[in-house]
Short mmCIF file of C-alpha atoms and ligand atoms in Angstrom, two decimals:
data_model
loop_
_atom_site.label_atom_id
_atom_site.label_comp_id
_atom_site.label_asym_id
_atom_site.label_seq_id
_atom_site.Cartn_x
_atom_site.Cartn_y
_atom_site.Cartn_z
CA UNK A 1 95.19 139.41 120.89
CA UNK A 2 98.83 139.55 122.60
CA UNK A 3 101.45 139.16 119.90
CA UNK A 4 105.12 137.60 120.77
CA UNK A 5 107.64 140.04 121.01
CA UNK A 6 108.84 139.05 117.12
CA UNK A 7 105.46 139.52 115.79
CA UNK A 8 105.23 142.72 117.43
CA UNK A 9 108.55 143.79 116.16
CA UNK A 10 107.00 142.76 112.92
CA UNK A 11 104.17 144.70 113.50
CA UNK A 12 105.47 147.80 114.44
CA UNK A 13 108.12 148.02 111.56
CA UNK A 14 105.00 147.32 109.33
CA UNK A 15 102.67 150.16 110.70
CA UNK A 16 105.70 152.62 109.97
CA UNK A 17 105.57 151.67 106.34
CA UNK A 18 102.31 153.37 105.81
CA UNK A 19 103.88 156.84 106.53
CA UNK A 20 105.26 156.28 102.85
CA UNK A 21 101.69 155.52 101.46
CA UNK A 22 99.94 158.36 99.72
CA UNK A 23 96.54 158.62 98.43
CA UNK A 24 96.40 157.68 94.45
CA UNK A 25 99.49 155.03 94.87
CA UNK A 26 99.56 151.99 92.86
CA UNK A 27 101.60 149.69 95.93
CA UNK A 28 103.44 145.95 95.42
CA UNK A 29 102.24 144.40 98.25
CA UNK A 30 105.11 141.13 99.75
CA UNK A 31 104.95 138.32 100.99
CA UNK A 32 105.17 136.73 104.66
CA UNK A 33 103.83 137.54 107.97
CA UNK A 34 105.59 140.92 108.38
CA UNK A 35 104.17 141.39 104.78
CA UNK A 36 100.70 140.73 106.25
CA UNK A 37 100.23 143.20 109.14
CA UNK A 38 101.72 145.98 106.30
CA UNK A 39 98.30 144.58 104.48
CA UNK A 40 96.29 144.44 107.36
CA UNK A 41 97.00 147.91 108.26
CA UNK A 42 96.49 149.17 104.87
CA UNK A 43 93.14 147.46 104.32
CA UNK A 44 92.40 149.19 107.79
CA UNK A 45 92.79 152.86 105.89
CA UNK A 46 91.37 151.78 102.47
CA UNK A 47 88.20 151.01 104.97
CA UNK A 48 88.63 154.20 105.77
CA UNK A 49 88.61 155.70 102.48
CA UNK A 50 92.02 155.89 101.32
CA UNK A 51 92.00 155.66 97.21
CA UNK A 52 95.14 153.20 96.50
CA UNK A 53 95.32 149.88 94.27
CA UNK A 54 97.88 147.13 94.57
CA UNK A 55 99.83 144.13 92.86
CA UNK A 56 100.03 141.38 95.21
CA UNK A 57 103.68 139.14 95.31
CA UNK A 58 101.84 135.57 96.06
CA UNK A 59 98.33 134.15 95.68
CA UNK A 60 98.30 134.07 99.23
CA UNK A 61 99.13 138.13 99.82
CA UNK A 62 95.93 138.25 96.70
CA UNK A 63 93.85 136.31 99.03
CA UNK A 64 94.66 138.43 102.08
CA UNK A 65 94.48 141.85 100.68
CA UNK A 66 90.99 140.75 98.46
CA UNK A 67 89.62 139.91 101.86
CA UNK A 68 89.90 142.94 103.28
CA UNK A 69 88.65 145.11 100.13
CA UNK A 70 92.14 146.31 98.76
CA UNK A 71 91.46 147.02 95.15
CA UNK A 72 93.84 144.61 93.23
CA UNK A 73 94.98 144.85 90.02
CA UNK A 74 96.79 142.64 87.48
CA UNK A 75 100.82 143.53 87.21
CA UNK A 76 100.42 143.09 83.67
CA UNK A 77 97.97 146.12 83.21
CA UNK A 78 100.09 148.82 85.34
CA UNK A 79 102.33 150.48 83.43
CA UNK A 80 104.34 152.20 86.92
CA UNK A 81 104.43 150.82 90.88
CA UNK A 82 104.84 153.86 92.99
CA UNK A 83 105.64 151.50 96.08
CA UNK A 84 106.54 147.72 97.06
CA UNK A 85 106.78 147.10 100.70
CA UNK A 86 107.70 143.74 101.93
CA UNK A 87 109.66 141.90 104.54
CA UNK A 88 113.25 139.97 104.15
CA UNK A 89 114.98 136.94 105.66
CA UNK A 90 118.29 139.45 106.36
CA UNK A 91 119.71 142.56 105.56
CA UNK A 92 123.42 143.36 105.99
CA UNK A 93 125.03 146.62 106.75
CA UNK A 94 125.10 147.52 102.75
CA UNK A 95 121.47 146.58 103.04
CA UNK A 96 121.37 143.97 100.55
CA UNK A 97 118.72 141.40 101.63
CA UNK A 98 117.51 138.03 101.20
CA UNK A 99 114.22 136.86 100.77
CA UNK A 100 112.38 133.89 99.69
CA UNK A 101 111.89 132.25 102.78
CA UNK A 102 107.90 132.58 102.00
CA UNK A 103 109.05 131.15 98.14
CA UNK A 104 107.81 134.47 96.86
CA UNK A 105 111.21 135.34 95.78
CA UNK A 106 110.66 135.79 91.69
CA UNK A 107 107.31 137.98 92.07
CA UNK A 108 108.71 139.79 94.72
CA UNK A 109 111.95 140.95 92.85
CA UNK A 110 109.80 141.62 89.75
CA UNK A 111 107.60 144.07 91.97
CA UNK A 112 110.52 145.37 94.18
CA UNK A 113 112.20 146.01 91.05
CA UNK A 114 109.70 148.14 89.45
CA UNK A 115 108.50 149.90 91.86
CA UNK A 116 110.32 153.38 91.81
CA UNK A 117 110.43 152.92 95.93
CA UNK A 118 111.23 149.56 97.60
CA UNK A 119 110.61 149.85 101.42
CA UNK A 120 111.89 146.57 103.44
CA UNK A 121 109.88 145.95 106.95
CA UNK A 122 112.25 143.50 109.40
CA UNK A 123 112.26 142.64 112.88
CA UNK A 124 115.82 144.08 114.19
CA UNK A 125 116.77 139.49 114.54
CA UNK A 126 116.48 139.82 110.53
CA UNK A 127 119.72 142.71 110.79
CA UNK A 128 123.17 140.54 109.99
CA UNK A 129 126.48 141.62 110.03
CA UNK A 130 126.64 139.06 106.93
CA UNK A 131 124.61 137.22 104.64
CA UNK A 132 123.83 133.70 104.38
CA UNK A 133 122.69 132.28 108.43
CA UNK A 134 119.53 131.81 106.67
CA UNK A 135 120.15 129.81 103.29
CA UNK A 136 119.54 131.46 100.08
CA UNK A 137 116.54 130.02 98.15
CA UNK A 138 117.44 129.90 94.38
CA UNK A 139 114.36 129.24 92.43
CA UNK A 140 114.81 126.99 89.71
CA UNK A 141 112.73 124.98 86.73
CA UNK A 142 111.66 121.32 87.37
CA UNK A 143 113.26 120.39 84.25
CA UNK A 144 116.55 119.42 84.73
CA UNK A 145 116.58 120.46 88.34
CA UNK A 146 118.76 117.78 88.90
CA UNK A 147 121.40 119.16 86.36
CA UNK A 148 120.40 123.06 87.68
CA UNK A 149 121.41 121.92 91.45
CA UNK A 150 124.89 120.85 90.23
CA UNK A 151 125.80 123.75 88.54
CA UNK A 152 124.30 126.18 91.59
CA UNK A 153 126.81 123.82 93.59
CA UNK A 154 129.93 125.05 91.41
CA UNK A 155 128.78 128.42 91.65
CA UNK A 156 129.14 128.11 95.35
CA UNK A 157 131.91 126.32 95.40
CA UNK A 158 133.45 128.60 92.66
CA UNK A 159 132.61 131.24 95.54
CA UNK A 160 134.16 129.53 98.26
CA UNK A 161 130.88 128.90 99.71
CA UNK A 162 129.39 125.83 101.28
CA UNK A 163 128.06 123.50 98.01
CA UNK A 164 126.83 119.90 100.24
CA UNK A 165 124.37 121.46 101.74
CA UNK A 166 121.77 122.47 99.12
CA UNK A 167 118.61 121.10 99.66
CA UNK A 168 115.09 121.35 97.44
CA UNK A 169 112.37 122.61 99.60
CA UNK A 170 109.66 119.94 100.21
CA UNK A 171 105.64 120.68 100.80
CA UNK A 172 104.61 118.99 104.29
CA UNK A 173 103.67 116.19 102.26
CA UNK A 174 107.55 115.27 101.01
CA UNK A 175 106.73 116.03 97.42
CA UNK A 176 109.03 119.01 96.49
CA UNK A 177 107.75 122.74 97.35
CA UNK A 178 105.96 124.35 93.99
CA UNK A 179 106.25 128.29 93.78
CA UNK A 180 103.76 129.88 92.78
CA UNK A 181 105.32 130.30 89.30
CA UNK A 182 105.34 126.28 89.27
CA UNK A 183 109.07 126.28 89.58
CA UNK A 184 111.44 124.83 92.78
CA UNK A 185 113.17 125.91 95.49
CA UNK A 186 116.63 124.91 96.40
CA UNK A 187 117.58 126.27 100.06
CA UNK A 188 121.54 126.91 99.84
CA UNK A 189 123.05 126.98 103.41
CA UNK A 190 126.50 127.98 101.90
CA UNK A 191 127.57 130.17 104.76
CA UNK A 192 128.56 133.34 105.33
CA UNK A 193 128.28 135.31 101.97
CA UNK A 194 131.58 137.20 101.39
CA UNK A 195 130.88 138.83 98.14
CA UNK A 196 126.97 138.61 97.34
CA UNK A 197 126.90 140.19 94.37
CA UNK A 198 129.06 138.13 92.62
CA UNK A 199 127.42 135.78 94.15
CA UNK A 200 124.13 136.74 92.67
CA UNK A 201 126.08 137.90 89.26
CA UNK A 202 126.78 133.67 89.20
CA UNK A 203 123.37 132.65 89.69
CA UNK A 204 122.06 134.35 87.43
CA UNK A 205 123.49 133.45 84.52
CA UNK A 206 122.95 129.52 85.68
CA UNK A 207 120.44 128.11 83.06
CA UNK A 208 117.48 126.76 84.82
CA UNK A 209 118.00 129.23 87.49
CA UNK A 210 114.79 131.21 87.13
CA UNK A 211 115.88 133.66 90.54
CA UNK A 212 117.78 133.80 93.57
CA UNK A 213 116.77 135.48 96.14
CA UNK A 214 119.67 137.71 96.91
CA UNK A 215 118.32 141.38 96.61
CA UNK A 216 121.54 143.73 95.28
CA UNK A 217 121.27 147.46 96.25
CA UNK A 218 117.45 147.45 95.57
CA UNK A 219 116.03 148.48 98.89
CA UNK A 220 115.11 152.14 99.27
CA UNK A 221 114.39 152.50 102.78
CA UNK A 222 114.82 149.89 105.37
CA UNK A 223 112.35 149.99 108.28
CA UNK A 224 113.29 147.62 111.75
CA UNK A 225 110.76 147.22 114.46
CA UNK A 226 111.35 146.24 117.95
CA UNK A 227 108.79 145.54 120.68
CA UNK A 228 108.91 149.28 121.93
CA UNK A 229 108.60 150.97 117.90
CA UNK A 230 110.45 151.06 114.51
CA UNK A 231 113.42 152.64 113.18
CA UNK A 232 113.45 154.05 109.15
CA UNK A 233 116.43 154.10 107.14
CA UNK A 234 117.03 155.49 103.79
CA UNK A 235 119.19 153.67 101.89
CA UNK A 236 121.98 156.18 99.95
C1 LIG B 301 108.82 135.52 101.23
C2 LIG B 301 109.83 136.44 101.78
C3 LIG B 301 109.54 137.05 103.10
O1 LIG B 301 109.57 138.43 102.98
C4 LIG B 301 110.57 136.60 104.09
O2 LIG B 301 110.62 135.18 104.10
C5 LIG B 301 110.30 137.13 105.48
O3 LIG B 301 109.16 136.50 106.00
P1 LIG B 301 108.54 136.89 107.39
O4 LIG B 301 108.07 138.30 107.27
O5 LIG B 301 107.40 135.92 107.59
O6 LIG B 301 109.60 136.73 108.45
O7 LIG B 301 110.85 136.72 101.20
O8 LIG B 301 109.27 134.92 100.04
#
């Protein structure tokens, strides 16, 4: 099958991820389709006989990875994560990300968070001299969303950011997009993000935010594929 150019950027920063694999790993295992040729490759060497389990970020990553005979395991009975590799929506030059274009956001920070190293797999399009091109999902709870959305808006607008433009992400079908935690998603295009970690620092202490998808100093190494191969960067 010929890929486009992205996917086999995608691709080939994915395939470089497994150099960080070892045999006996317990790995968090993203969300997306960069996310999905890391667990197509790895379900390729588990055929092969490598021993490793993994926590999957989304039902759908569960589905995937259970196809292909990855031994899965609950997050709730693993006590350490040796490795999370997943894909992003950007990363700046500080290599803060975001993510939750996929709506995976909250498991994926719980999993990225845990695991003691977080690799990132992007297609060099995803590198940004800035955040916020692509608007920052900020998960929040049905009830009161209304109320939620209002008080995200001051945040932004308390950050000099964009605040009219928040929008909750719809299913194809209109009704509004349901994570897989059962909570929304509002998609923020505020702008260019001048200071995202107070920007994040704000969010978070929103009630009725549940996450945001604004990932602070949490990737370990950052690994960007082109058509031709894939770069890794260790994150200081
Ligand atoms: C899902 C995510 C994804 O990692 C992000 O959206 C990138 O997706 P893709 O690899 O398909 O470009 O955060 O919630």
């Amino acid at each position: 099958m010929t890929l486009s150019p992205t996917d086999a950027a995608k691709r080939n920063a994915a395939l470089r991820a497994l150099e960080f694999v070892r045999p006996g790993m317990t790995i968090g295992l993203g969300t997306g389709s960069t996310a999905a040729h890391f667990v197509v490759a790895l379900g390729v060497e588990v055929q092969a006989g490598l021993a490793v389990r993994a926590v999957a970020t989304s039902i759908a990553t569960y589905n995937q990875a259970a196809s292909l005979g990855i031994p899965l395991l609950d997050p709730n009975d693993i006590d350490t994560l040796d490795l999370a590799v997943d894909g992003a929506d950007e990363v700046d030059r500080q290599h803060h990300l975001i993510k939750g274009g996929g709506g995976a956001l909250l498991r994926e920070k719980i999993i990225a968070a845990a695991a003691h190293e977080f690799v990132v797999i992007v297609d060099a399009a995803k590198m940004k001299p800035q955040l916020g091109s692509f608007p920052l999902p900020v998960e929040v709870t049905p009830f009161g969303a209304a109320l939620t959305t209002k008080a995200v808006q001051a945040v932004l607008r308390g950050q000099n950011l964009k605040a009219d433009t928040v929008r909750m992400r719809l299913a194809p079908d209109g009704a509004p997009f349901i994570s897989d935690g059962g909570n929304y998603i509002l998609d923020c295009a505020c702008g260019l993000i001048a200071a995202p970690d107070a920007v994040a620092g704000a969010l978070s202490a929103v009630p009725g935010v549940v996450e945001h998808g604004l990932f602070i100093a949490m990737a370990d190494i950052v690994i960007v594929g082109d058509e031709t191969g894939a770069a890794v960067a260790r994150v200081d």
